[in-house]
mmCIF file of C-alpha atoms and ligand atoms in Angstrom:
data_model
loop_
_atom_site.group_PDB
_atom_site.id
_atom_site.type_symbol
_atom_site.label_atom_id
_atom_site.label_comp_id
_atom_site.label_asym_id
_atom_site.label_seq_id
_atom_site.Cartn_x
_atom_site.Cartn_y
_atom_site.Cartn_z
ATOM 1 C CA UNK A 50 0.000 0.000 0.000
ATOM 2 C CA UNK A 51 1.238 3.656 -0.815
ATOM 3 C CA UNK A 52 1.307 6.353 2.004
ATOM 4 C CA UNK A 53 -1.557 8.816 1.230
ATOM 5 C CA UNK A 54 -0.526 12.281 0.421
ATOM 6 C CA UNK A 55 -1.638 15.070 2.671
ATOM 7 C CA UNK A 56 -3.880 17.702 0.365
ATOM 8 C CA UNK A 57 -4.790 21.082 2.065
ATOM 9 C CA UNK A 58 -8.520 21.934 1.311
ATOM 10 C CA UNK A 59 -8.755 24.926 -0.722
ATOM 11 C CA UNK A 60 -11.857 26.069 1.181
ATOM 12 C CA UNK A 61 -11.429 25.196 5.188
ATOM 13 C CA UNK A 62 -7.665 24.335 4.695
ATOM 14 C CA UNK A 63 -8.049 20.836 6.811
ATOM 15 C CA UNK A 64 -5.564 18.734 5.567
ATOM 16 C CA UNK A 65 -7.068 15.178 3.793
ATOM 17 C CA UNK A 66 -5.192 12.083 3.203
ATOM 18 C CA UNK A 67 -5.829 10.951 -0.502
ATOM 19 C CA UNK A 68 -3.960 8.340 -1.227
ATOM 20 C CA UNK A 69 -2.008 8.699 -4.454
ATOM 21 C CA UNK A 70 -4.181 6.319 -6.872
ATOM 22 C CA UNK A 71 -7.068 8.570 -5.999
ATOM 23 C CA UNK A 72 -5.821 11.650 -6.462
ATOM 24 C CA UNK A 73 -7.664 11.488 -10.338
ATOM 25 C CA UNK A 74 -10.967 10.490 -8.756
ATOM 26 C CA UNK A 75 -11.977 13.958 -7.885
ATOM 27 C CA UNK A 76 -11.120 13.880 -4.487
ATOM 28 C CA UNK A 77 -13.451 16.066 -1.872
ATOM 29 C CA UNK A 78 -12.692 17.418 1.679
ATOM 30 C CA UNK A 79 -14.014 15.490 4.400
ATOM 31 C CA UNK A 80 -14.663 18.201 6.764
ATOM 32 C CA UNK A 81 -16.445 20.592 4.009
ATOM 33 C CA UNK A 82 -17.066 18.806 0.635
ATOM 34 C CA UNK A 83 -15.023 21.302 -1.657
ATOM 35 C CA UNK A 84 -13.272 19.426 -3.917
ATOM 36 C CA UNK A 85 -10.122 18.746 -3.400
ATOM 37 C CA UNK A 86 -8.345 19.276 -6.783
ATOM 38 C CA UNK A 87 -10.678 20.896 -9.280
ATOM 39 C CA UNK A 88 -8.366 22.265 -11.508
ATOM 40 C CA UNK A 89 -8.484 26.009 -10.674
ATOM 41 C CA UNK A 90 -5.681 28.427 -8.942
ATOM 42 C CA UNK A 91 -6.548 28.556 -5.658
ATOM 43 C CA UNK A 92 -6.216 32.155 -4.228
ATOM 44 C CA UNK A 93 -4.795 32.269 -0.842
ATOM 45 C CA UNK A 94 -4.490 35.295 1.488
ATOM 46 C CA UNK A 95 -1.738 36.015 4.785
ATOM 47 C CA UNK A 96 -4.089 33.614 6.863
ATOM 48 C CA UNK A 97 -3.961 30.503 5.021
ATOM 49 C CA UNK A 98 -1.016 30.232 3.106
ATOM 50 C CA UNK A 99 1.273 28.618 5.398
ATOM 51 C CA UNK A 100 -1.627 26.068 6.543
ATOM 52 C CA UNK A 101 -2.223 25.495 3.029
ATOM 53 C CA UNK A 102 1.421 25.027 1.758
ATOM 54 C CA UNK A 103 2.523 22.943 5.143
ATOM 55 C CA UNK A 104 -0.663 20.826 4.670
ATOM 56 C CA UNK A 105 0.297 19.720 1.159
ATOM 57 C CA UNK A 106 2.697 17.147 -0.048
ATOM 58 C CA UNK A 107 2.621 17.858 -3.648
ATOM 59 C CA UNK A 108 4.421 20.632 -5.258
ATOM 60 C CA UNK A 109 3.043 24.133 -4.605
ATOM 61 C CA UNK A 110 3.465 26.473 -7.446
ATOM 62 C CA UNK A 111 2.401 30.316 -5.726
ATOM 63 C CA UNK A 112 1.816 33.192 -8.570
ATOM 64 C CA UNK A 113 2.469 36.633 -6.729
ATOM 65 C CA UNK A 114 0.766 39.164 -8.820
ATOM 66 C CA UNK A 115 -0.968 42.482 -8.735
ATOM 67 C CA UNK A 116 -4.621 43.839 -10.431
ATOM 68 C CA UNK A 117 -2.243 46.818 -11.904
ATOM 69 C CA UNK A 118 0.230 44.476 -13.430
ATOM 70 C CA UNK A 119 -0.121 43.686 -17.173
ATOM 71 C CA UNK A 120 1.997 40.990 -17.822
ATOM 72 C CA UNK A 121 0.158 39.447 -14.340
ATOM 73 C CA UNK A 122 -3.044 39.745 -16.105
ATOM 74 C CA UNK A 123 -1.859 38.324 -19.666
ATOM 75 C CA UNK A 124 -0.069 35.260 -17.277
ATOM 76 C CA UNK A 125 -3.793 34.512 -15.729
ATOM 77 C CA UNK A 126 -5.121 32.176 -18.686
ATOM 78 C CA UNK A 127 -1.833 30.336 -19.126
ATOM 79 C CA UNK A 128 -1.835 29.582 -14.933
ATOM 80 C CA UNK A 129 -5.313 28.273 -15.525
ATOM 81 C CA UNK A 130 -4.739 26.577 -18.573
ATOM 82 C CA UNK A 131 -1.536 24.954 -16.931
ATOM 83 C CA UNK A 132 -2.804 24.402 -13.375
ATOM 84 C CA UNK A 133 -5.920 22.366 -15.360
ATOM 85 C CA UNK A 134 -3.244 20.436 -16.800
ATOM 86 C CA UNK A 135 -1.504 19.533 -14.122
ATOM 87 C CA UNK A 136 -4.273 19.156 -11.793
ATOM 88 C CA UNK A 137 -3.136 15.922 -9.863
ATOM 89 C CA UNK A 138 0.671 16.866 -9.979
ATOM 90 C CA UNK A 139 1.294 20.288 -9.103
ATOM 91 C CA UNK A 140 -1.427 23.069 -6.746
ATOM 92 C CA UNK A 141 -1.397 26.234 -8.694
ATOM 93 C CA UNK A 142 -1.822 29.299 -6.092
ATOM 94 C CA UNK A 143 -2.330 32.919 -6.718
ATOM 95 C CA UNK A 144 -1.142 35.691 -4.144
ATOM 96 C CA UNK A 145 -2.226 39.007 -4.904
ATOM 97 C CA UNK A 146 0.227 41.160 -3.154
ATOM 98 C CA UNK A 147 -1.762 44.416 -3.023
ATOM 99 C CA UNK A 148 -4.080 42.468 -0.500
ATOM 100 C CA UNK A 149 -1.157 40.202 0.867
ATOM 101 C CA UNK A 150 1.854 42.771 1.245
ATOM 102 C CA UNK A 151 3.153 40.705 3.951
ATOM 103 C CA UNK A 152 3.509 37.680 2.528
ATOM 104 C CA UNK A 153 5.452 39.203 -0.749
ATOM 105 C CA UNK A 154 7.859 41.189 1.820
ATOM 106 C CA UNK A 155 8.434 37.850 3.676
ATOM 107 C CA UNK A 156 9.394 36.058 0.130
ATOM 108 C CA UNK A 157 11.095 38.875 -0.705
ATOM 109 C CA UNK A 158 8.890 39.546 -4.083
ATOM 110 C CA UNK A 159 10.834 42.376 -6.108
ATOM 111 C CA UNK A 160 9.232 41.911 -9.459
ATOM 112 C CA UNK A 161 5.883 40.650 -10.352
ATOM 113 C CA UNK A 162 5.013 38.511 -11.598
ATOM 114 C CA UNK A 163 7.345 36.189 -9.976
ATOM 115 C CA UNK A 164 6.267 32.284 -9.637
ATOM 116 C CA UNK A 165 7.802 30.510 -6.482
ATOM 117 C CA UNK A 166 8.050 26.566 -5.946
ATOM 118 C CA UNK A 167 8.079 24.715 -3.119
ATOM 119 C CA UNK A 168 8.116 21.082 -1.845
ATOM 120 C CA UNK A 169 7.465 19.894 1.409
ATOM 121 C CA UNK A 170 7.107 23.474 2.939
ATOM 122 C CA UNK A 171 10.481 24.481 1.482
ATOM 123 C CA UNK A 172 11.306 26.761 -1.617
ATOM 124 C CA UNK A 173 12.609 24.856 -4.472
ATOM 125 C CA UNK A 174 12.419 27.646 -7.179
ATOM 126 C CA UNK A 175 11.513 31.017 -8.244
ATOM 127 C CA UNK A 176 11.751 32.791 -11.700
ATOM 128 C CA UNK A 177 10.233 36.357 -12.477
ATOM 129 C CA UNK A 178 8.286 37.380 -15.774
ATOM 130 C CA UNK A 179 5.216 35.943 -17.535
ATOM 131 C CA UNK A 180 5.142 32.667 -18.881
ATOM 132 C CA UNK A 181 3.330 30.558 -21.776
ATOM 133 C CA UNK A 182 1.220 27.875 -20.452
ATOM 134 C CA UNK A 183 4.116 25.386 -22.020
ATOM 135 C CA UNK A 184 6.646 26.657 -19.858
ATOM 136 C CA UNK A 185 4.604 27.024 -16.681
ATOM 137 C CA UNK A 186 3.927 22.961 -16.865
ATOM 138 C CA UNK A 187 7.245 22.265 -18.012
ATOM 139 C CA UNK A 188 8.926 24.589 -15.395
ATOM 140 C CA UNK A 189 6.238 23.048 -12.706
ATOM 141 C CA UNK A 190 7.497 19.595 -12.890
ATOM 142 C CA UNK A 191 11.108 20.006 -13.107
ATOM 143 C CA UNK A 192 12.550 17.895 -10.977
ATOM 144 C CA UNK A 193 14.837 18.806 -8.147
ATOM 145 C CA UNK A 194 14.488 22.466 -9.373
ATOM 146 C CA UNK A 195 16.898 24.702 -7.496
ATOM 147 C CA UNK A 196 16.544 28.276 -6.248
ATOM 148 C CA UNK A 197 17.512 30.260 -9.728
ATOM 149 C CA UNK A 198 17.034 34.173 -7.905
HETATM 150 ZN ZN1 ZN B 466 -12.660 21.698 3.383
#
């Protein structure tokens, strides 16, 4: 039998076990019913995002971006296109810093927008500028990507 991954509910932020053959049967949280992994960005504020990114063992891909920001806005349909793709692989997050200043002082967000990794509560990556949806799934699933700042 496989461990069961820990998945952070993108509504009450209890963490589920799922275990990992399941994750593609549209997995809901047990506490509230939201599913689990449907396939959208999740947008997280200051309160949840360290529940949400310590309650989840896959790879969290966080988008800190701003209303005002072109590029941000251009980026949007390529983070949904590629978060849909990756849906059971990879939690797609957004962080809009105008409402979240804290959190993009405490990563130390100087350009937006800037995509940052991590794995098992720990930063694995970050890389600034817009993206195509191509590169945001390829870029996602690296492997053992390193901090590149
Ligand atoms: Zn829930």
């Amino acid at each position: 039998m496989q461990t069961p991954l820990h998945l952070a509910c993108p509504r009450c932020l209890t963490a589920n076990r799922v275990p990992r053959e399941r994750l593609a049967e549209e997995p809901k949280c047990g506490k509230c019913g939201a599913p689990l992994l449907d396939g959208a960005p999740v947008a997280l504020e200051e309160a949840g995002f360290d529940a949400f990114i310590a309650r989840t063992d896959l790879p969290v891909l966080v988008d800190f971006w701003a209303p005002w920001c072109a590029p941000c806005r251009a980026m949007a349909p390529a983070f949904e296109q590629a978060a849909a793709q990756l849906r059971t692989a990879v939690r797609f997050i957004k962080v809009n810093t105008e409402e979240a200043p804290r959190l993009a002082a405490r990563w130390n967000i100087r350009s937006i927008p800037t995509l940052v990794r991590f794995e098992n509560g720990s930063e694995t990556g970050r890389i600034s500028g817009a993206m195509d949806a191509a590169s945001l799934v390829r870029w996602a699933t690296r492997r053992g990507a390193k901090a590149e700042a």
